[in-house]
Amino acid sequence: MKLAISSFVLLCHCLLSAGAHQVAFYVHNKCPFPIWPATAPNTGHPVISDGGFYLPSGDTQRIYAPWDWTGRIWARTGCNFATNWQPACETGDCDGRLQCNGLIGKPPATLFQVSLQGDKGKPDFYDVSLVDGYNLPISVTSRQISPKCTVGGCSKNLKTWCPPELQVVNNNGEVVACKSACLAFNLDSFCCRNEYGIPEKCRPNVYSKFFKDACPSYYSYAFDTPAPLVSCASKEYVITFCPSSWGDQHSSV
């Protein structure tokens, strides 16, 4: 009996230790349509939640990451995995797969980027980026809501306001995403590369200013300043796609 109790205590201790070394993301879909959230790790980090899953409108799914995980989370829209179509999703597609399994989604897509620092005893770092373009608004905060841990949503629906030259249109003629200037034109000056690969030479442009006006809490281009990077210490974060008032002129958190 003593041996059995000792084994049980050891098992509980191991489970608690494993939980202590994880961070939970509550992925919430407030869009009036289903989405397919996806995850991709940086090199050397594991795939979490198989790289992707289905999330109906109004639902929340809790996923776990190691406390030192670094990677990105985004949402795919307009997906149909019942056929062999390529791509399977209108936005954010990862080679037609439901489970991206480490693949990065096809831009344009709004990205939540995170570097967890729990193993170092330091706050985590994260941001929301439009450097690869936009498909859905995202808000992020700790589960115990704190202003210093929050990345707000957008004040405008970028699909409605997207300039024609940046628009991504589906087969029904609907704007489903908005490209970044880098993605649309592939110019060094917009992509902050080569001779423009330093902050002094890669400056805000008419398109990055358009993104910043609509979503002031997001990265609008590679050298956006002040850097909209959040530093927060938490074991639980809430990632909300389509924060409140989706579709309105003022759809913010």
PDB file of C-alpha atoms in Angstrom:
ATOM      1  CA  MET A   1       0.000   0.000   0.000  1.00  0.00           C
ATOM      2  CA  LYS A   2       2.824   2.426   0.880  1.00  0.00           C
ATOM      3  CA  LEU A   3       4.444   1.682  -2.476  1.00  0.00           C
ATOM      4  CA  ALA A   4       1.166   2.373  -4.303  1.00  0.00           C
ATOM      5  CA  ILE A   5       0.678   5.688  -2.458  1.00  0.00           C
ATOM      6  CA  SER A   6       4.267   6.733  -3.183  1.00  0.00           C
ATOM      7  CA  SER A   7       3.797   5.947  -6.874  1.00  0.00           C
ATOM      8  CA  PHE A   8       0.580   7.977  -6.946  1.00  0.00           C
ATOM      9  CA  VAL A   9       2.264  10.961  -5.272  1.00  0.00           C
ATOM     10  CA  LEU A  10       5.163  10.740  -7.746  1.00  0.00           C
ATOM     11  CA  LEU A  11       2.721  10.635 -10.681  1.00  0.00           C
ATOM     12  CA  CYS A  12       0.852  13.706  -9.381  1.00  0.00           C
ATOM     13  CA  HIS A  13       4.144  15.545  -8.902  1.00  0.00           C
ATOM     14  CA  CYS A  14       5.188  14.746 -12.473  1.00  0.00           C
ATOM     15  CA  LEU A  15       1.853  15.920 -13.858  1.00  0.00           C
ATOM     16  CA  LEU A  16       2.037  19.154 -11.878  1.00  0.00           C
ATOM     17  CA  SER A  17       5.604  19.744 -13.040  1.00  0.00           C
ATOM     18  CA  ALA A  18       4.575  19.171 -16.660  1.00  0.00           C
ATOM     19  CA  GLY A  19       1.704  21.618 -16.276  1.00  0.00           C
ATOM     20  CA  ALA A  20       3.997  24.174 -14.678  1.00  0.00           C
ATOM     21  CA  HIS A  21       6.218  24.020 -17.740  1.00  0.00           C
ATOM     22  CA  GLN A  22       3.403  24.774 -20.180  1.00  0.00           C
ATOM     23  CA  VAL A  23       1.501  27.860 -21.288  1.00  0.00           C
ATOM     24  CA  ALA A  24      -2.160  27.706 -22.301  1.00  0.00           C
ATOM     25  CA  PHE A  25      -3.580  29.627 -25.257  1.00  0.00           C
ATOM     26  CA  TYR A  26      -7.361  30.016 -25.315  1.00  0.00           C
ATOM     27  CA  VAL A  27      -8.148  30.448 -29.005  1.00  0.00           C
ATOM     28  CA  HIS A  28     -11.548  32.133 -29.320  1.00  0.00           C
ATOM     29  CA  ASN A  29     -13.529  32.567 -32.536  1.00  0.00           C
ATOM     30  CA  LYS A  30     -15.864  35.579 -32.397  1.00  0.00           C
ATOM     31  CA  CYS A  31     -16.204  35.726 -36.184  1.00  0.00           C
ATOM     32  CA  PRO A  32     -19.703  35.012 -37.564  1.00  0.00           C
ATOM     33  CA  PHE A  33     -18.217  32.111 -39.548  1.00  0.00           C
ATOM     34  CA  PRO A  34     -15.933  29.141 -38.835  1.00  0.00           C
ATOM     35  CA  ILE A  35     -12.164  29.477 -38.946  1.00  0.00           C
ATOM     36  CA  TRP A  36      -9.285  27.018 -38.976  1.00  0.00           C
ATOM     37  CA  PRO A  37      -6.599  28.295 -36.570  1.00  0.00           C
ATOM     38  CA  ALA A  38      -3.073  27.157 -37.381  1.00  0.00           C
ATOM     39  CA  THR A  39       0.250  27.078 -35.573  1.00  0.00           C
ATOM     40  CA  ALA A  40       3.835  26.949 -36.827  1.00  0.00           C
ATOM     41  CA  PRO A  41       6.925  26.733 -34.598  1.00  0.00           C
ATOM     42  CA  ASN A  42      10.229  28.460 -35.154  1.00  0.00           C
ATOM     43  CA  THR A  43      13.170  26.190 -35.940  1.00  0.00           C
ATOM     44  CA  GLY A  44      13.997  23.856 -33.075  1.00  0.00           C
ATOM     45  CA  HIS A  45      10.571  24.036 -31.420  1.00  0.00           C
ATOM     46  CA  PRO A  46       7.795  21.423 -31.539  1.00  0.00           C
ATOM     47  CA  VAL A  47       4.529  21.608 -33.444  1.00  0.00           C
ATOM     48  CA  ILE A  48       1.640  22.343 -31.073  1.00  0.00           C
ATOM     49  CA  SER A  49      -1.979  21.249 -31.506  1.00  0.00           C
ATOM     50  CA  ASP A  50      -0.954  19.275 -34.630  1.00  0.00           C
ATOM     51  CA  GLY A  51      -0.480  22.582 -36.432  1.00  0.00           C
ATOM     52  CA  GLY A  52      -4.158  23.302 -37.046  1.00  0.00           C
ATOM     53  CA  PHE A  53      -7.783  22.608 -36.169  1.00  0.00           C
ATOM     54  CA  TYR A  54     -11.396  23.569 -36.905  1.00  0.00           C
ATOM     55  CA  LEU A  55     -13.075  26.185 -34.700  1.00  0.00           C
ATOM     56  CA  PRO A  56     -16.778  26.999 -35.170  1.00  0.00           C
ATOM     57  CA  SER A  57     -18.149  30.496 -34.658  1.00  0.00           C
ATOM     58  CA  GLY A  58     -18.465  31.312 -30.949  1.00  0.00           C
ATOM     59  CA  ASP A  59     -16.269  28.436 -29.772  1.00  0.00           C
ATOM     60  CA  THR A  60     -13.015  28.454 -27.804  1.00  0.00           C
ATOM     61  CA  GLN A  61     -10.291  25.812 -27.870  1.00  0.00           C
ATOM     62  CA  ARG A  62      -7.502  25.577 -25.339  1.00  0.00           C
ATOM     63  CA  ILE A  63      -4.110  24.545 -26.681  1.00  0.00           C
ATOM     64  CA  TYR A  64      -0.813  24.135 -24.861  1.00  0.00           C
ATOM     65  CA  ALA A  65       2.762  25.121 -25.689  1.00  0.00           C
ATOM     66  CA  PRO A  66       6.025  24.414 -23.838  1.00  0.00           C
ATOM     67  CA  TRP A  67       7.034  27.325 -21.629  1.00  0.00           C
ATOM     68  CA  ASP A  68       9.957  28.131 -23.959  1.00  0.00           C
ATOM     69  CA  TRP A  69       7.982  27.847 -27.225  1.00  0.00           C
ATOM     70  CA  THR A  70       8.507  30.318 -30.072  1.00  0.00           C
ATOM     71  CA  GLY A  71       6.283  30.479 -33.128  1.00  0.00           C
ATOM     72  CA  ARG A  72       3.193  31.907 -34.774  1.00  0.00           C
ATOM     73  CA  ILE A  73      -0.563  31.411 -34.712  1.00  0.00           C
ATOM     74  CA  TRP A  74      -2.962  32.567 -37.419  1.00  0.00           C
ATOM     75  CA  ALA A  75      -6.418  31.768 -38.762  1.00  0.00           C
ATOM     76  CA  ARG A  76      -7.381  30.258 -42.089  1.00  0.00           C
ATOM     77  CA  THR A  77     -10.703  31.161 -43.680  1.00  0.00           C
ATOM     78  CA  GLY A  78     -12.978  29.726 -46.339  1.00  0.00           C
ATOM     79  CA  CYS A  79     -11.529  26.211 -46.109  1.00  0.00           C
ATOM     80  CA  ASN A  80     -12.773  23.034 -47.761  1.00  0.00           C
ATOM     81  CA  PHE A  81     -10.722  19.946 -46.943  1.00  0.00           C
ATOM     82  CA  ALA A  82     -13.220  17.522 -48.501  1.00  0.00           C
ATOM     83  CA  THR A  83     -11.658  17.892 -51.939  1.00  0.00           C
ATOM     84  CA  ASN A  84      -8.157  17.831 -53.389  1.00  0.00           C
ATOM     85  CA  TRP A  85      -8.292  21.528 -54.221  1.00  0.00           C
ATOM     86  CA  GLN A  86      -5.090  23.507 -53.851  1.00  0.00           C
ATOM     87  CA  PRO A  87      -5.240  25.684 -51.906  1.00  0.00           C
ATOM     88  CA  ALA A  88      -7.939  24.308 -49.599  1.00  0.00           C
ATOM     89  CA  CYS A  89      -8.435  27.690 -47.867  1.00  0.00           C
ATOM     90  CA  GLU A  90      -9.122  31.167 -49.242  1.00  0.00           C
ATOM     91  CA  THR A  91      -6.612  32.675 -46.803  1.00  0.00           C
ATOM     92  CA  GLY A  92      -3.745  31.360 -44.655  1.00  0.00           C
ATOM     93  CA  ASP A  93      -3.590  27.985 -46.443  1.00  0.00           C
ATOM     94  CA  CYS A  94      -0.784  25.528 -45.609  1.00  0.00           C
ATOM     95  CA  ASP A  95      -0.433  23.233 -48.628  1.00  0.00           C
ATOM     96  CA  GLY A  96      -4.098  22.216 -48.454  1.00  0.00           C
ATOM     97  CA  ARG A  97      -3.718  20.494 -45.067  1.00  0.00           C
ATOM     98  CA  LEU A  98      -5.999  20.718 -42.034  1.00  0.00           C
ATOM     99  CA  GLN A  99      -3.019  20.046 -39.763  1.00  0.00           C
ATOM    100  CA  CYS A 100      -0.178  22.253 -40.966  1.00  0.00           C
ATOM    101  CA  ASN A 101       2.377  20.168 -39.041  1.00  0.00           C
ATOM    102  CA  GLY A 102       5.011  22.906 -39.064  1.00  0.00           C
ATOM    103  CA  LEU A 103       4.227  24.521 -42.422  1.00  0.00           C
ATOM    104  CA  ILE A 104       3.870  28.311 -42.529  1.00  0.00           C
ATOM    105  CA  GLY A 105       0.619  29.642 -43.949  1.00  0.00           C
ATOM    106  CA  LYS A 106       0.392  31.350 -47.302  1.00  0.00           C
ATOM    107  CA  PRO A 107       0.185  35.146 -46.932  1.00  0.00           C
ATOM    108  CA  PRO A 108      -1.614  37.433 -46.598  1.00  0.00           C
ATOM    109  CA  ALA A 109      -2.628  36.503 -43.068  1.00  0.00           C
ATOM    110  CA  THR A 110      -2.635  38.370 -39.762  1.00  0.00           C
ATOM    111  CA  LEU A 111      -0.029  36.776 -37.474  1.00  0.00           C
ATOM    112  CA  PHE A 112       0.206  36.384 -33.717  1.00  0.00           C
ATOM    113  CA  GLN A 113       3.930  35.934 -33.016  1.00  0.00           C
ATOM    114  CA  VAL A 114       5.150  34.835 -29.609  1.00  0.00           C
ATOM    115  CA  SER A 115       8.371  34.014 -27.786  1.00  0.00           C
ATOM    116  CA  LEU A 116       7.689  32.358 -24.426  1.00  0.00           C
ATOM    117  CA  GLN A 117      10.374  32.901 -21.784  1.00  0.00           C
ATOM    118  CA  GLY A 118       9.107  30.875 -18.822  1.00  0.00           C
ATOM    119  CA  ASP A 119      12.192  28.673 -18.780  1.00  0.00           C
ATOM    120  CA  LYS A 120      14.313  31.781 -18.229  1.00  0.00           C
ATOM    121  CA  GLY A 121      12.045  33.244 -15.544  1.00  0.00           C
ATOM    122  CA  LYS A 122      11.397  36.263 -17.765  1.00  0.00           C
ATOM    123  CA  PRO A 123       8.226  37.808 -19.248  1.00  0.00           C
ATOM    124  CA  ASP A 124       7.000  36.528 -22.605  1.00  0.00           C
ATOM    125  CA  PHE A 125       7.200  38.639 -25.759  1.00  0.00           C
ATOM    126  CA  TYR A 126       4.503  38.760 -28.418  1.00  0.00           C
ATOM    127  CA  ASP A 127       2.938  40.923 -31.098  1.00  0.00           C
ATOM    128  CA  VAL A 128       0.385  40.923 -33.907  1.00  0.00           C
ATOM    129  CA  SER A 129       1.865  41.555 -37.336  1.00  0.00           C
ATOM    130  CA  LEU A 130       0.560  42.776 -40.690  1.00  0.00           C
ATOM    131  CA  VAL A 131       3.998  42.489 -42.297  1.00  0.00           C
ATOM    132  CA  ASP A 132       2.619  39.573 -44.350  1.00  0.00           C
ATOM    133  CA  GLY A 133      -0.770  41.253 -44.838  1.00  0.00           C
ATOM    134  CA  TYR A 134      -4.199  40.928 -43.211  1.00  0.00           C
ATOM    135  CA  ASN A 135      -7.082  38.471 -43.244  1.00  0.00           C
ATOM    136  CA  LEU A 136      -8.738  38.809 -39.811  1.00  0.00           C
ATOM    137  CA  PRO A 137      -8.426  41.115 -36.786  1.00  0.00           C
ATOM    138  CA  ILE A 138      -6.874  39.606 -33.658  1.00  0.00           C
ATOM    139  CA  SER A 139      -6.755  40.684 -30.032  1.00  0.00           C
ATOM    140  CA  VAL A 140      -4.495  39.143 -27.391  1.00  0.00           C
ATOM    141  CA  THR A 141      -4.413  39.435 -23.613  1.00  0.00           C
ATOM    142  CA  SER A 142      -3.622  37.404 -20.529  1.00  0.00           C
ATOM    143  CA  ARG A 143      -6.576  35.414 -19.189  1.00  0.00           C
ATOM    144  CA  GLN A 144      -6.615  37.659 -16.127  1.00  0.00           C
ATOM    145  CA  ILE A 145      -7.049  40.749 -18.280  1.00  0.00           C
ATOM    146  CA  SER A 146      -4.281  43.295 -17.839  1.00  0.00           C
ATOM    147  CA  PRO A 147      -3.798  46.446 -19.947  1.00  0.00           C
ATOM    148  CA  LYS A 148      -0.044  45.890 -20.094  1.00  0.00           C
ATOM    149  CA  CYS A 149      -0.628  42.384 -21.518  1.00  0.00           C
ATOM    150  CA  THR A 150      -3.132  43.432 -24.180  1.00  0.00           C
ATOM    151  CA  VAL A 151      -2.821  43.819 -27.939  1.00  0.00           C
ATOM    152  CA  GLY A 152      -5.981  45.553 -29.109  1.00  0.00           C
ATOM    153  CA  GLY A 153      -8.016  44.860 -32.218  1.00  0.00           C
ATOM    154  CA  CYS A 154      -8.563  47.142 -35.203  1.00  0.00           C
ATOM    155  CA  SER A 155     -10.592  50.356 -35.503  1.00  0.00           C
ATOM    156  CA  LYS A 156     -11.478  49.600 -39.136  1.00  0.00           C
ATOM    157  CA  ASN A 157     -12.301  46.486 -41.122  1.00  0.00           C
ATOM    158  CA  LEU A 158      -9.303  46.310 -43.441  1.00  0.00           C
ATOM    159  CA  LYS A 159     -11.176  44.165 -45.961  1.00  0.00           C
ATOM    160  CA  THR A 160     -13.609  47.017 -46.475  1.00  0.00           C
ATOM    161  CA  TRP A 161     -10.914  49.693 -46.619  1.00  0.00           C
ATOM    162  CA  CYS A 162      -8.229  47.742 -48.500  1.00  0.00           C
ATOM    163  CA  PRO A 163      -6.864  49.599 -51.585  1.00  0.00           C
ATOM    164  CA  PRO A 164      -7.714  47.789 -54.865  1.00  0.00           C
ATOM    165  CA  GLU A 165      -4.053  47.058 -55.619  1.00  0.00           C
ATOM    166  CA  LEU A 166      -3.724  45.123 -52.328  1.00  0.00           C
ATOM    167  CA  GLN A 167      -7.008  43.227 -52.417  1.00  0.00           C
ATOM    168  CA  VAL A 168      -7.289  39.430 -52.504  1.00  0.00           C
ATOM    169  CA  VAL A 169     -10.661  38.459 -53.995  1.00  0.00           C
ATOM    170  CA  ASN A 170     -12.353  35.029 -53.913  1.00  0.00           C
ATOM    171  CA  ASN A 171     -14.368  33.359 -56.669  1.00  0.00           C
ATOM    172  CA  ASN A 172     -17.480  35.236 -55.562  1.00  0.00           C
ATOM    173  CA  GLY A 173     -15.777  38.602 -55.945  1.00  0.00           C
ATOM    174  CA  GLU A 174     -15.531  39.162 -52.176  1.00  0.00           C
ATOM    175  CA  VAL A 175     -12.432  40.738 -50.636  1.00  0.00           C
ATOM    176  CA  VAL A 176     -11.065  38.063 -48.294  1.00  0.00           C
ATOM    177  CA  ALA A 177      -7.660  39.554 -47.456  1.00  0.00           C
ATOM    178  CA  CYS A 178      -5.426  42.583 -47.885  1.00  0.00           C
ATOM    179  CA  LYS A 179      -1.824  42.149 -49.049  1.00  0.00           C
ATOM    180  CA  SER A 180       1.090  44.025 -47.580  1.00  0.00           C
ATOM    181  CA  ALA A 181       2.922  46.341 -49.966  1.00  0.00           C
ATOM    182  CA  CYS A 182       5.902  43.974 -49.868  1.00  0.00           C
ATOM    183  CA  LEU A 183       3.741  41.024 -50.917  1.00  0.00           C
ATOM    184  CA  ALA A 184       1.918  43.025 -53.592  1.00  0.00           C
ATOM    185  CA  PHE A 185       4.889  44.777 -55.244  1.00  0.00           C
ATOM    186  CA  ASN A 186       7.983  42.799 -54.118  1.00  0.00           C
ATOM    187  CA  LEU A 187      10.123  45.946 -53.923  1.00  0.00           C
ATOM    188  CA  ASP A 188      13.119  46.260 -51.581  1.00  0.00           C
ATOM    189  CA  SER A 189      11.847  49.600 -50.298  1.00  0.00           C
ATOM    190  CA  PHE A 190       8.565  48.011 -49.171  1.00  0.00           C
ATOM    191  CA  CYS A 191      10.148  44.752 -47.984  1.00  0.00           C
ATOM    192  CA  CYS A 192      12.946  46.392 -45.928  1.00  0.00           C
ATOM    193  CA  ARG A 193      15.651  44.276 -47.562  1.00  0.00           C
ATOM    194  CA  ASN A 194      19.032  44.709 -49.236  1.00  0.00           C
ATOM    195  CA  GLU A 195      19.996  48.411 -49.145  1.00  0.00           C
ATOM    196  CA  TYR A 196      16.704  49.129 -47.332  1.00  0.00           C
ATOM    197  CA  GLY A 197      17.424  46.527 -44.648  1.00  0.00           C
ATOM    198  CA  ILE A 198      18.053  49.065 -41.885  1.00  0.00           C
ATOM    199  CA  PRO A 199      15.585  51.313 -40.031  1.00  0.00           C
ATOM    200  CA  GLU A 200      17.246  54.487 -41.328  1.00  0.00           C
ATOM    201  CA  LYS A 201      16.422  53.554 -44.930  1.00  0.00           C
ATOM    202  CA  CYS A 202      13.179  51.588 -44.612  1.00  0.00           C
ATOM    203  CA  ARG A 203      10.645  54.141 -43.498  1.00  0.00           C
ATOM    204  CA  PRO A 204       6.838  54.163 -43.201  1.00  0.00           C
ATOM    205  CA  ASN A 205       5.058  54.373 -46.549  1.00  0.00           C
ATOM    206  CA  VAL A 206       1.522  55.149 -47.659  1.00  0.00           C
ATOM    207  CA  TYR A 207       0.504  51.493 -47.265  1.00  0.00           C
ATOM    208  CA  SER A 208       2.085  50.881 -43.862  1.00  0.00           C
ATOM    209  CA  LYS A 209       0.462  54.108 -42.650  1.00  0.00           C
ATOM    210  CA  PHE A 210      -2.877  52.811 -43.915  1.00  0.00           C
ATOM    211  CA  PHE A 211      -2.404  49.594 -41.894  1.00  0.00           C
ATOM    212  CA  LYS A 212      -1.268  51.523 -38.819  1.00  0.00           C
ATOM    213  CA  ASP A 213      -4.276  53.830 -38.971  1.00  0.00           C
ATOM    214  CA  ALA A 214      -6.659  50.847 -39.043  1.00  0.00           C
ATOM    215  CA  CYS A 215      -4.795  48.657 -36.511  1.00  0.00           C
ATOM    216  CA  PRO A 216      -2.565  50.878 -34.326  1.00  0.00           C
ATOM    217  CA  SER A 217      -1.538  48.032 -31.990  1.00  0.00           C
ATOM    218  CA  TYR A 218      -0.067  45.886 -34.777  1.00  0.00           C
ATOM    219  CA  TYR A 219       3.252  45.839 -36.614  1.00  0.00           C
ATOM    220  CA  SER A 220       2.566  47.630 -39.894  1.00  0.00           C
ATOM    221  CA  TYR A 221       5.991  47.013 -41.473  1.00  0.00           C
ATOM    222  CA  ALA A 222       9.304  45.435 -40.495  1.00  0.00           C
ATOM    223  CA  PHE A 223      10.824  48.432 -38.667  1.00  0.00           C
ATOM    224  CA  ASP A 224       7.632  49.822 -37.173  1.00  0.00           C
ATOM    225  CA  THR A 225       8.415  52.221 -34.315  1.00  0.00           C
ATOM    226  CA  PRO A 226       7.805  52.374 -31.498  1.00  0.00           C
ATOM    227  CA  ALA A 227       7.884  48.584 -31.750  1.00  0.00           C
ATOM    228  CA  PRO A 228       4.408  47.276 -30.802  1.00  0.00           C
ATOM    229  CA  LEU A 229       5.931  44.370 -28.869  1.00  0.00           C
ATOM    230  CA  VAL A 230       4.210  43.323 -25.630  1.00  0.00           C
ATOM    231  CA  SER A 231       6.113  41.979 -22.626  1.00  0.00           C
ATOM    232  CA  CYS A 232       3.977  40.064 -20.142  1.00  0.00           C
ATOM    233  CA  ALA A 233       4.321  37.220 -17.637  1.00  0.00           C
ATOM    234  CA  SER A 234       1.373  34.808 -17.679  1.00  0.00           C
ATOM    235  CA  LYS A 235       0.609  31.099 -17.926  1.00  0.00           C
ATOM    236  CA  GLU A 236      -2.638  31.701 -19.830  1.00  0.00           C
ATOM    237  CA  TYR A 237      -3.343  33.893 -22.859  1.00  0.00           C
ATOM    238  CA  VAL A 238      -6.539  34.559 -24.798  1.00  0.00           C
ATOM    239  CA  ILE A 239      -6.241  34.956 -28.582  1.00  0.00           C
ATOM    240  CA  THR A 240      -9.476  36.270 -30.068  1.00  0.00           C
ATOM    241  CA  PHE A 241     -10.166  36.291 -33.780  1.00  0.00           C
ATOM    242  CA  CYS A 242     -12.701  38.964 -34.806  1.00  0.00           C
ATOM    243  CA  PRO A 243     -12.925  40.871 -31.505  1.00  0.00           C
ATOM    244  CA  SER A 244     -16.240  42.531 -30.675  1.00  0.00           C
ATOM    245  CA  SER A 245     -18.325  44.430 -33.221  1.00  0.00           C
ATOM    246  CA  TRP A 246     -17.012  42.464 -36.204  1.00  0.00           C
ATOM    247  CA  GLY A 247     -17.895  44.161 -39.447  1.00  0.00           C
ATOM    248  CA  ASP A 248     -18.540  47.539 -37.874  1.00  0.00           C
ATOM    249  CA  GLN A 249     -16.491  50.617 -38.672  1.00  0.00           C
ATOM    250  CA  HIS A 250     -15.153  50.503 -35.128  1.00  0.00           C
ATOM    251  CA  SER A 251     -14.460  46.826 -34.469  1.00  0.00           C
ATOM    252  CA  SER A 252     -12.068  46.980 -31.533  1.00  0.00           C
ATOM    253  CA  VAL A 253     -11.573  44.912 -28.387  1.00  0.00           C
TER     254      VAL A 253
END
